[in-house]
Amino acid sequence: MQDSVTVVILAAGLGTRMKSRHAKVLHRAGGLSLVEHVVRAALNLAPPERIVTVVGYQAGRVREALSGFGIGFADQAEPKGTGHALMVCRGSLAGRDGMVLVLYGDCPLLSVPTLARLVEAQACSRHAATLITTVLDDPHGYGRVVKDSSGGITAIVEEKAATAQQRLIREINSGIYCFRADLLWKHLPEIGTANPAGEYYLTDMVEILRRHGHSCGTMLLDDSREVLGINTRVDLAVADRIFRECKVRELMLAGVTIEKPETVTVDEDVSIGPDSILEPFTRILGRTRIGENCRIGACSMVTDSTLGDGVQVGPFSIIGTSVVEAGAQIGPYARLRLENHVGAGACVGNFVELKKTRLGAGSKAMHLAYLGDATIGKDVNIGAGAITCNFDGVAKNPTHIHDGAFVGSNSTLVAPVEIGAGSYVAAGSVITKSVPANSLAVAREHQVVKEDWAKRRREKARS
Ligand code: UD1
Ligand code: CA
């Protein structure tokens, strides 16, 4: 049955009510764009070659956002309504039999089981179409479902076109329909624009099909949260909260401890191993993977990074596009800015920043250091305040610090430079030349002590 379903996702509208320069379907909830949620759901019901997304407003950006899925696109040059959006697909899809599942790109919370149930209901029925409805306390803005005395749907009336009486109806159209393909493509051109908005309303299909002697069915959803259509930023925040709640719940049920889960933000594609702990206000984003037995301290943010088992991240740390191996300790107040690799058991302490740096296993930079474009071996100690001068105003230069080296506090390593294995750099040195292995480099002014100088000065001042 599966391959007899073609999915059309409508994503060409402007989204006026978002008051945004960006296409509505590209706004994000739960860490993904609205339309990506819909495409991911669709991929569970049909292969990519049977999925078409209708694009129009900022078509290039929408196509790009979905380019990884291998789905097809259709262009709706002007947003003349949801019916018109489907009309632009008619040329390429009309020959196909089976069913057409229509999804709206601004309805991201629909679950795969619900969609599968809709397709099943339509496949087993004698209706020309089946659509998902739900009952809302506040149906404002949604199309109302008009039924006859026997409970059959006769029409969908949009808010703008509804009479005062019809506006009292609380059963609404979700915007998710499964049509018999032949009847949809045959009668679609009959949709007109005789409505207050002057748009081609896809919802008119119910009346049109009925006029030709066909019935439509409804599938009433109990959980109306699933069919939330995102029209405003308020709706967006509601959807985001629902996604976040689902994600942390899923993680907790899989063995992750989450303290004050209502404050924690975890993106859709994040994975976290059992017995790891997320403290309050943590943000775990992008494609981050966290192992078992880790702790992510309060207010820390981890983006697109991989943390091995047993990694401890202190509060207020920021980790981006980095790999941290098992047992390493980060923070509090550490920043792993970009493409770093922290080896097993290494420590990156407070107010230490790493950028494009490899810190070998067991190495430590415990306080106040900047390490950029550096390759640091195993069991190296980086003293407080040590800095790699990686930028000369024109280019970025590398620093190599070999196994077992000791870089004293407040050292300044002017790159490109190399510190040999087992060497010492004396505290406060400015290192401009490479240091061979097992040496001591001292590059600072000799200390001068003038005994009784202070005493004499005070006596002079008094006289
Ligand atoms: C629509 C339904 C309404 C339903 C509600 C559910 C119609 C006429 N009305 O109203 O019955 O209760 O969804 O959320 O269908 N789009 C295009 N091209 C266009 C216009 C819209 O691709 O020319 C896309 C939009 O990008 C959006 C979707 O279709 O993803 C729905 O459009 P929207 O304008 O939000 O419809 P609603 O007014 O919410
Ligand atoms: Ca909508």
Coordinates of C-alpha atoms and ligand atoms in Angstrom, one line a residue:
M1 CA 0.0 0.0 0.0
Q2 CA 2.8 2.3 1.0
D3 CA 4.1 3.0 -2.5
S4 CA 0.6 4.0 -3.7
V5 CA 0.8 7.2 -1.7
T6 CA 2.2 10.4 -3.1
V7 CA 2.8 13.1 -0.5
V8 CA 2.5 16.8 -1.4
I9 CA 3.8 19.3 1.2
L10 CA 2.6 22.9 0.8
A11 CA 5.3 25.3 1.8
A12 CA 5.1 28.2 -0.6
G13 CA 3.2 30.7 1.5
L14 CA 4.6 34.0 2.9
G15 CA 3.5 33.6 6.4
T16 CA 2.3 37.2 6.8
R17 CA 1.2 36.7 10.4
M18 CA 4.8 35.8 11.4
K19 CA 5.9 39.4 10.7
S20 CA 9.2 38.1 9.4
R21 CA 11.6 38.5 6.5
H22 CA 12.1 34.7 6.5
A23 CA 9.7 32.2 5.0
K24 CA 7.4 30.9 7.7
V25 CA 8.2 27.2 7.1
L26 CA 11.9 27.9 7.8
H27 CA 11.3 29.1 11.3
R28 CA 12.5 26.6 13.8
A29 CA 10.8 24.6 16.6
G30 CA 12.5 21.8 18.5
G31 CA 15.7 22.5 16.7
L32 CA 14.5 21.9 13.2
S33 CA 12.7 24.1 10.6
L34 CA 8.9 23.6 10.6
V35 CA 9.0 22.1 7.1
E36 CA 11.8 19.7 7.9
H37 CA 9.6 18.2 10.6
V38 CA 6.9 17.6 8.0
V39 CA 9.3 16.1 5.5
R40 CA 10.8 13.8 8.1
A41 CA 7.3 12.5 8.9
A42 CA 6.4 12.1 5.2
L43 CA 9.6 10.0 4.6
N44 CA 8.1 7.4 7.0
L45 CA 5.1 7.0 4.6
A46 CA 6.5 7.3 1.2
P47 CA 9.9 7.0 -0.5
P48 CA 11.6 10.4 -1.4
E49 CA 10.7 10.2 -5.0
R50 CA 7.0 10.2 -4.1
I51 CA 7.3 13.3 -2.0
V52 CA 6.9 16.8 -3.6
T53 CA 7.3 20.0 -1.7
V54 CA 5.6 23.1 -3.2
V55 CA 7.9 26.1 -2.8
G56 CA 7.4 29.8 -3.7
Y57 CA 8.3 32.5 -1.2
Q58 CA 12.1 32.2 -0.8
A59 CA 12.0 29.0 -2.8
G60 CA 15.8 28.8 -3.1
R61 CA 16.2 28.8 0.7
V62 CA 13.5 26.3 1.3
R63 CA 14.9 23.9 -1.4
E64 CA 18.4 24.3 0.1
A65 CA 17.1 23.5 3.6
L66 CA 15.6 20.3 2.3
S67 CA 18.3 19.4 -0.2
G68 CA 19.6 16.4 1.8
F69 CA 16.4 14.4 1.6
G70 CA 16.2 13.6 -2.2
I71 CA 12.6 14.7 -2.4
G72 CA 11.1 16.6 -5.4
F73 CA 9.9 20.2 -5.7
A74 CA 7.2 22.1 -7.5
D75 CA 7.3 25.9 -8.0
Q76 CA 4.3 28.1 -7.1
A77 CA 5.4 31.4 -8.5
E78 CA 2.6 33.4 -6.7
P79 CA 0.9 32.3 -3.5
K80 CA -2.7 32.2 -4.7
G81 CA -3.9 29.8 -2.0
T82 CA -3.6 26.2 -0.9
G83 CA -5.8 25.0 -3.8
H84 CA -3.5 26.8 -6.3
A85 CA -0.4 25.3 -4.6
L86 CA -1.7 21.8 -5.5
M87 CA -2.7 22.9 -9.0
V88 CA 1.0 23.6 -9.8
C89 CA 1.7 19.9 -9.2
R90 CA -1.1 18.6 -11.4
G91 CA 1.0 18.5 -14.5
S92 CA 3.6 16.2 -13.1
L93 CA 1.5 14.1 -10.7
A94 CA -1.9 13.7 -12.4
G95 CA -0.9 10.4 -14.1
R96 CA -0.3 8.6 -10.8
D97 CA -2.9 6.4 -9.2
G98 CA -3.3 5.6 -5.5
M99 CA -3.7 8.3 -3.0
V100 CA -2.4 11.8 -2.5
L101 CA -1.6 12.8 1.1
V102 CA -1.5 16.6 1.4
L103 CA 0.4 18.1 4.3
Y104 CA 0.9 21.7 5.3
G105 CA 4.5 22.8 5.9
D106 CA 3.4 24.9 8.9
C107 CA 1.9 21.9 10.8
P108 CA 5.0 20.3 12.3
L109 CA 3.7 18.3 15.2
L110 CA 1.8 15.6 13.3
S111 CA 3.0 12.1 14.3
V112 CA 3.8 9.3 11.9
P113 CA 1.2 6.9 13.5
T114 CA -1.5 9.5 13.0
L115 CA -0.6 10.0 9.4
A116 CA -0.4 6.2 8.8
R117 CA -3.9 5.9 10.4
L118 CA -5.2 8.5 8.0
V119 CA -3.8 6.7 5.0
E120 CA -5.2 3.4 6.2
A121 CA -8.6 5.0 6.9
Q122 CA -8.8 6.4 3.4
A123 CA -7.5 3.2 1.8
C124 CA -10.2 1.1 3.5
S125 CA -13.0 3.6 2.8
R126 CA -15.3 4.4 -0.1
H127 CA -14.7 8.1 0.4
A128 CA -13.1 10.4 -2.2
A129 CA -11.0 11.9 0.6
T130 CA -10.5 11.6 4.4
L131 CA -9.3 14.6 6.4
I132 CA -8.1 15.0 10.0
T133 CA -10.2 17.2 12.2
T134 CA -10.1 18.1 15.9
V135 CA -12.2 20.0 18.4
L136 CA -10.7 23.2 19.8
D137 CA -11.8 25.4 22.7
D138 CA -10.7 28.4 20.6
P139 CA -11.2 27.5 16.9
H140 CA -10.3 31.1 15.8
G141 CA -8.4 31.2 12.5
Y142 CA -9.1 27.6 11.5
G143 CA -11.4 26.3 8.8
R144 CA -14.6 25.0 10.4
V145 CA -16.0 21.6 9.6
V146 CA -19.7 21.8 8.5
K147 CA -21.6 18.5 8.8
D148 CA -25.1 17.4 7.8
S149 CA -27.7 15.8 10.2
S150 CA -26.2 12.3 9.7
G151 CA -22.7 13.5 10.6
G152 CA -21.2 13.6 7.1
I153 CA -19.0 16.5 6.2
T154 CA -20.5 18.8 3.7
A155 CA -18.1 21.7 3.6
I156 CA -15.1 23.4 5.2
V157 CA -15.7 27.1 5.8
E158 CA -12.7 29.4 6.3
E159 CA -12.8 31.9 9.1
K160 CA -13.1 34.8 6.8
A161 CA -16.0 33.3 4.8
A162 CA -17.8 31.8 7.8
T163 CA -21.2 33.1 9.1
A164 CA -21.5 34.0 12.7
Q165 CA -23.3 30.7 13.2
Q166 CA -20.5 28.7 11.5
R167 CA -17.9 30.4 13.6
L168 CA -19.4 28.8 16.7
I169 CA -18.4 25.4 15.3
R170 CA -15.5 24.0 17.2
E171 CA -14.5 21.1 15.0
I172 CA -11.8 22.4 12.8
N173 CA -9.9 21.3 9.6
S174 CA -6.3 20.4 10.4
G175 CA -5.2 20.9 6.8
I176 CA -4.1 17.3 6.5
Y177 CA -6.0 15.3 3.8
C178 CA -5.7 12.0 2.0
F179 CA -7.4 12.1 -1.4
R180 CA -8.1 9.5 -4.0
A181 CA -5.6 10.6 -6.6
D182 CA -7.8 10.3 -9.7
L183 CA -10.7 12.3 -8.2
L184 CA -8.4 15.0 -6.8
W185 CA -6.6 15.7 -10.1
K186 CA -9.8 15.4 -12.1
H187 CA -11.8 18.0 -10.0
L188 CA -9.0 20.2 -8.7
P189 CA -9.4 22.7 -11.6
E190 CA -13.0 23.4 -10.4
I191 CA -11.7 25.4 -7.4
G192 CA -12.4 29.1 -7.9
T193 CA -11.6 32.3 -6.1
A194 CA -15.1 33.4 -5.1
N195 CA -14.3 34.0 -1.4
P196 CA -13.4 37.1 0.7
A197 CA -9.6 36.5 0.3
G198 CA -9.9 35.9 -3.5
E199 CA -7.7 32.8 -3.1
Y200 CA -8.0 29.2 -4.4
Y201 CA -9.0 27.3 -1.2
L202 CA -8.1 23.7 -1.3
T203 CA -10.8 23.2 1.4
D204 CA -13.4 23.8 -1.4
M205 CA -12.7 20.3 -2.6
V206 CA -15.1 18.9 0.0
E207 CA -18.0 20.7 -1.6
I208 CA -16.8 20.1 -5.1
L209 CA -16.4 16.3 -4.6
R210 CA -19.8 16.2 -3.0
R211 CA -21.4 18.0 -5.9
H212 CA -20.1 15.1 -8.1
G213 CA -21.7 12.6 -5.8
H214 CA -18.6 11.7 -3.8
S215 CA -18.4 11.7 0.0
C216 CA -15.5 12.7 2.3
G217 CA -14.7 11.2 5.6
T218 CA -13.2 12.8 8.7
M219 CA -10.8 11.3 11.2
L220 CA -11.2 13.1 14.6
L221 CA -8.1 13.5 16.6
D222 CA -8.3 13.5 20.4
D223 CA -4.9 15.2 20.9
S224 CA -5.4 18.5 19.2
R225 CA -1.8 19.5 19.9
E226 CA -0.7 17.4 16.9
V227 CA -2.5 19.5 14.4
L228 CA -1.3 22.9 15.7
G229 CA -0.8 25.1 12.7
I230 CA 2.0 27.7 13.1
N231 CA 0.7 31.1 12.0
T232 CA 2.3 33.4 14.6
R233 CA 5.3 33.5 16.9
V234 CA 3.0 32.6 19.7
D235 CA 2.1 29.4 17.9
L236 CA 5.8 28.8 17.2
A237 CA 6.7 29.1 20.9
V238 CA 3.9 26.6 21.8
A239 CA 5.2 24.1 19.2
D240 CA 8.7 24.5 20.4
R241 CA 7.7 23.8 24.0
I242 CA 5.9 20.7 23.0
F243 CA 8.9 19.4 21.0
R244 CA 11.2 20.1 23.9
E245 CA 8.9 18.4 26.4
C246 CA 8.7 15.3 24.2
K247 CA 12.5 15.1 23.7
V248 CA 13.4 15.4 27.4
R249 CA 10.7 12.9 28.3
E250 CA 12.1 10.5 25.7
L251 CA 15.6 10.9 27.1
M252 CA 14.5 10.5 30.7
L253 CA 12.7 7.3 29.9
A254 CA 15.9 6.1 28.2
G255 CA 17.9 6.6 31.5
V256 CA 19.1 10.2 31.4
T257 CA 18.6 12.3 34.6
I258 CA 17.3 15.8 33.7
E259 CA 17.1 18.3 36.6
K260 CA 14.3 20.8 36.2
P261 CA 13.5 19.5 32.7
E262 CA 11.3 22.5 31.9
T263 CA 14.4 24.7 31.8
V264 CA 16.4 22.3 29.5
T265 CA 16.6 22.6 25.7
V266 CA 17.5 19.6 23.7
D267 CA 17.4 19.4 19.9
E268 CA 15.7 16.6 18.0
D269 CA 18.8 14.9 16.7
V270 CA 20.7 14.8 20.0
S271 CA 21.6 11.5 21.6
I272 CA 22.6 11.0 25.3
G273 CA 23.7 7.8 27.0
P274 CA 22.1 6.4 30.2
D275 CA 23.1 7.7 33.6
S276 CA 24.2 11.0 32.2
I277 CA 22.9 14.1 34.0
L278 CA 21.8 17.4 32.6
E279 CA 21.7 20.2 35.1
P280 CA 19.1 23.0 34.9
F281 CA 19.2 25.4 32.0
T282 CA 21.5 23.3 29.8
R283 CA 21.2 23.6 26.0
I284 CA 22.2 20.5 24.0
L285 CA 21.9 21.4 20.3
G286 CA 22.4 20.3 16.7
R287 CA 23.8 16.8 16.2
T288 CA 25.5 16.5 19.6
R289 CA 26.2 13.0 20.9
I290 CA 26.9 12.5 24.6
G291 CA 28.0 9.2 26.1
E292 CA 27.1 7.5 29.3
N293 CA 27.8 8.8 32.8
C294 CA 28.4 12.3 31.7
R295 CA 27.4 15.5 33.6
I296 CA 26.6 18.7 31.9
G297 CA 26.7 21.6 34.3
A298 CA 24.0 24.2 34.8
C299 CA 23.7 26.8 32.0
S300 CA 26.2 25.0 29.7
M301 CA 25.6 24.8 26.0
V302 CA 26.9 22.0 23.7
T303 CA 26.4 22.3 20.0
D304 CA 27.3 19.8 17.2
S305 CA 29.8 18.0 19.4
T306 CA 30.7 14.5 20.6
L307 CA 31.4 13.7 24.2
G308 CA 32.7 10.3 25.3
D309 CA 31.6 8.4 28.4
G310 CA 32.2 10.0 31.7
V311 CA 32.9 13.5 30.5
Q312 CA 32.3 16.1 33.2
V313 CA 31.3 19.6 32.0
G314 CA 31.2 22.3 34.8
P315 CA 28.6 25.0 34.8
F316 CA 28.6 27.9 32.3
S317 CA 30.7 26.1 29.7
I318 CA 30.3 26.5 25.9
I319 CA 31.3 23.7 23.6
G320 CA 30.9 23.9 19.8
T321 CA 31.8 21.5 17.0
S322 CA 34.3 19.7 19.2
V323 CA 35.2 16.1 20.2
V324 CA 35.8 15.4 23.9
E325 CA 37.0 12.0 24.8
A326 CA 36.1 9.8 27.7
G327 CA 36.7 11.0 31.2
A328 CA 37.8 14.5 30.2
Q329 CA 36.8 17.5 32.4
I330 CA 35.7 20.8 31.0
G331 CA 34.9 24.0 32.9
P332 CA 33.3 25.5 34.8
Y333 CA 33.4 28.6 32.5
A334 CA 35.4 26.9 29.7
R335 CA 34.9 27.7 26.0
L336 CA 35.7 25.1 23.3
R337 CA 35.0 27.4 20.4
L338 CA 35.6 25.5 17.2
E339 CA 36.8 22.1 16.0
N340 CA 38.8 21.1 19.1
H341 CA 39.8 17.6 20.1
V342 CA 40.2 17.0 23.8
G343 CA 41.9 13.7 24.6
A344 CA 40.8 11.2 27.2
G345 CA 41.2 12.4 30.8
A346 CA 42.4 15.8 29.8
C347 CA 41.3 18.9 31.8
V348 CA 40.2 22.3 30.5
G349 CA 39.5 24.6 33.4
N350 CA 37.9 27.9 34.1
F351 CA 38.3 30.7 31.6
V352 CA 40.2 28.6 29.2
E353 CA 39.4 29.0 25.5
L354 CA 40.4 26.5 22.8
K355 CA 40.1 27.1 19.1
K356 CA 41.1 24.4 16.5
T357 CA 43.2 22.8 19.1
R358 CA 44.1 19.2 20.0
L359 CA 44.8 18.7 23.6
G360 CA 46.3 15.2 24.1
A361 CA 45.2 12.6 26.7
G362 CA 45.9 13.6 30.3
S363 CA 47.0 17.1 29.4
K364 CA 45.8 20.0 31.6
A365 CA 45.1 23.7 31.0
M366 CA 43.4 24.6 34.3
H367 CA 43.0 28.3 34.3
L368 CA 42.8 31.4 32.1
A369 CA 44.6 30.3 28.9
Y370 CA 44.0 30.8 25.2
L371 CA 45.1 27.9 22.9
G372 CA 44.4 28.5 19.3
D373 CA 45.6 26.4 16.2
A374 CA 47.7 24.3 18.7
T375 CA 48.6 20.7 18.7
I376 CA 49.4 19.6 22.2
G377 CA 50.6 16.2 23.1
K378 CA 50.0 13.9 26.1
D379 CA 50.5 14.9 29.7
V380 CA 51.3 18.5 29.0
N381 CA 50.7 21.1 31.6
I382 CA 49.7 24.6 30.4
G383 CA 50.0 27.1 33.2
A384 CA 47.5 29.8 34.2
G385 CA 47.4 32.7 31.7
A386 CA 49.5 30.9 29.0
I387 CA 48.6 32.1 25.5
T388 CA 49.3 31.0 22.0
C389 CA 49.8 34.1 19.7
N390 CA 48.4 32.3 16.7
F391 CA 47.5 35.4 14.6
D392 CA 50.1 37.8 13.2
G393 CA 47.6 40.2 11.7
V394 CA 47.6 38.4 8.4
A395 CA 47.6 34.6 8.9
K396 CA 46.9 32.0 11.5
N397 CA 50.0 30.1 12.6
P398 CA 50.4 26.8 14.4
T399 CA 51.9 25.9 17.8
H400 CA 53.2 22.4 18.6
I401 CA 53.7 21.4 22.2
H402 CA 55.0 17.9 22.5
D403 CA 54.3 15.2 25.1
G404 CA 55.2 15.9 28.7
A405 CA 56.1 19.6 28.2
F406 CA 55.5 22.1 30.9
V407 CA 54.4 25.6 29.9
G408 CA 54.8 28.0 32.8
S409 CA 52.2 30.5 33.9
N410 CA 51.7 33.6 31.7
S411 CA 53.9 32.3 28.9
T412 CA 53.4 33.8 25.5
L413 CA 54.1 31.4 22.7
V414 CA 54.5 33.4 19.4
A415 CA 53.5 31.1 16.6
P416 CA 54.7 29.4 14.5
V417 CA 56.6 27.8 17.3
E418 CA 57.4 24.4 18.7
I419 CA 58.0 23.2 22.3
G420 CA 59.9 19.9 22.4
A421 CA 58.9 16.9 24.4
G422 CA 59.6 17.1 28.1
S423 CA 60.8 20.7 28.0
Y424 CA 60.0 23.5 30.4
V425 CA 59.1 27.0 29.5
A426 CA 59.7 29.3 32.4
A427 CA 56.8 31.3 33.7
G428 CA 56.3 34.7 32.1
S429 CA 58.5 33.8 29.0
V430 CA 57.8 35.2 25.6
I431 CA 58.8 32.3 23.3
T432 CA 59.6 33.3 19.7
K433 CA 62.0 30.5 18.8
S434 CA 61.3 26.8 19.0
V435 CA 62.6 24.9 22.1
P436 CA 64.3 21.5 21.6
A437 CA 63.2 18.5 23.7
N438 CA 64.1 18.1 27.4
S439 CA 65.3 21.8 27.7
L440 CA 64.4 24.8 29.8
A441 CA 63.6 28.0 27.9
V442 CA 63.7 31.2 29.9
A443 CA 62.8 34.3 27.9
R444 CA 62.2 37.1 30.4
E445 CA 64.1 40.0 31.9
H446 CA 66.5 39.0 34.7
Q447 CA 65.2 40.1 38.1
V448 CA 67.1 43.0 39.7
V449 CA 66.8 43.6 43.5
K450 CA 68.0 46.9 45.0
E451 CA 68.2 46.3 48.7
D452 CA 67.0 49.1 51.0
W453 CA 65.9 51.1 47.9
A454 CA 62.4 51.6 49.3
K455 CA 63.6 52.6 52.8
R456 CA 65.9 55.3 51.3
R457 CA 63.1 56.6 49.2
R458 CA 60.8 57.1 52.2
E459 CA 63.6 58.8 54.2
K460 CA 64.2 61.2 51.3
A461 CA 60.5 62.0 51.0
R462 CA 60.3 62.8 54.8
S463 CA 63.4 65.2 54.8
Ligands
UD1_1 C1 -5.4 26.4 6.4 C2 -6.8 25.9 5.9 C3 -7.7 25.8 7.1 C4 -7.1 25.0 8.2 C5 -5.7 25.5 8.6 C6 -5.0 24.5 9.5 C7 -7.1 26.5 3.6 C8 -7.8 27.4 2.6 N1 -7.3 26.7 4.9 O1 -5.6 27.8 6.8 O2 -9.0 25.3 6.8 O3 -7.9 25.1 9.4 O4 -4.9 25.6 7.4 O5 -3.7 24.9 9.9 O6 -6.4 25.6 3.1 N2 0.6 27.7 1.1 C9 1.1 27.5 -0.1 N3 0.7 28.3 -1.1 C10 -0.3 29.3 -1.0 C11 -0.9 29.4 0.3 C12 -0.4 28.6 1.3 O7 2.0 26.7 -0.3 O8 -0.6 29.9 -1.9 C13 1.0 26.8 2.2 C14 1.7 27.6 3.4 O9 3.1 27.8 3.2 C15 1.3 26.8 4.6 C16 0.1 26.0 4.2 O10 0.0 26.1 2.8 O11 2.3 25.9 4.9 C17 -1.2 26.6 4.9 O12 -1.4 27.9 4.5 P1 -1.9 29.0 5.5 O13 -2.0 30.3 4.8 O14 -1.2 29.0 6.8 O15 -3.4 28.5 5.8 P2 -4.4 28.8 7.0 O16 -4.9 30.2 6.8 O17 -3.7 28.5 8.3
CA2 CA -1.6 27.8 8.8

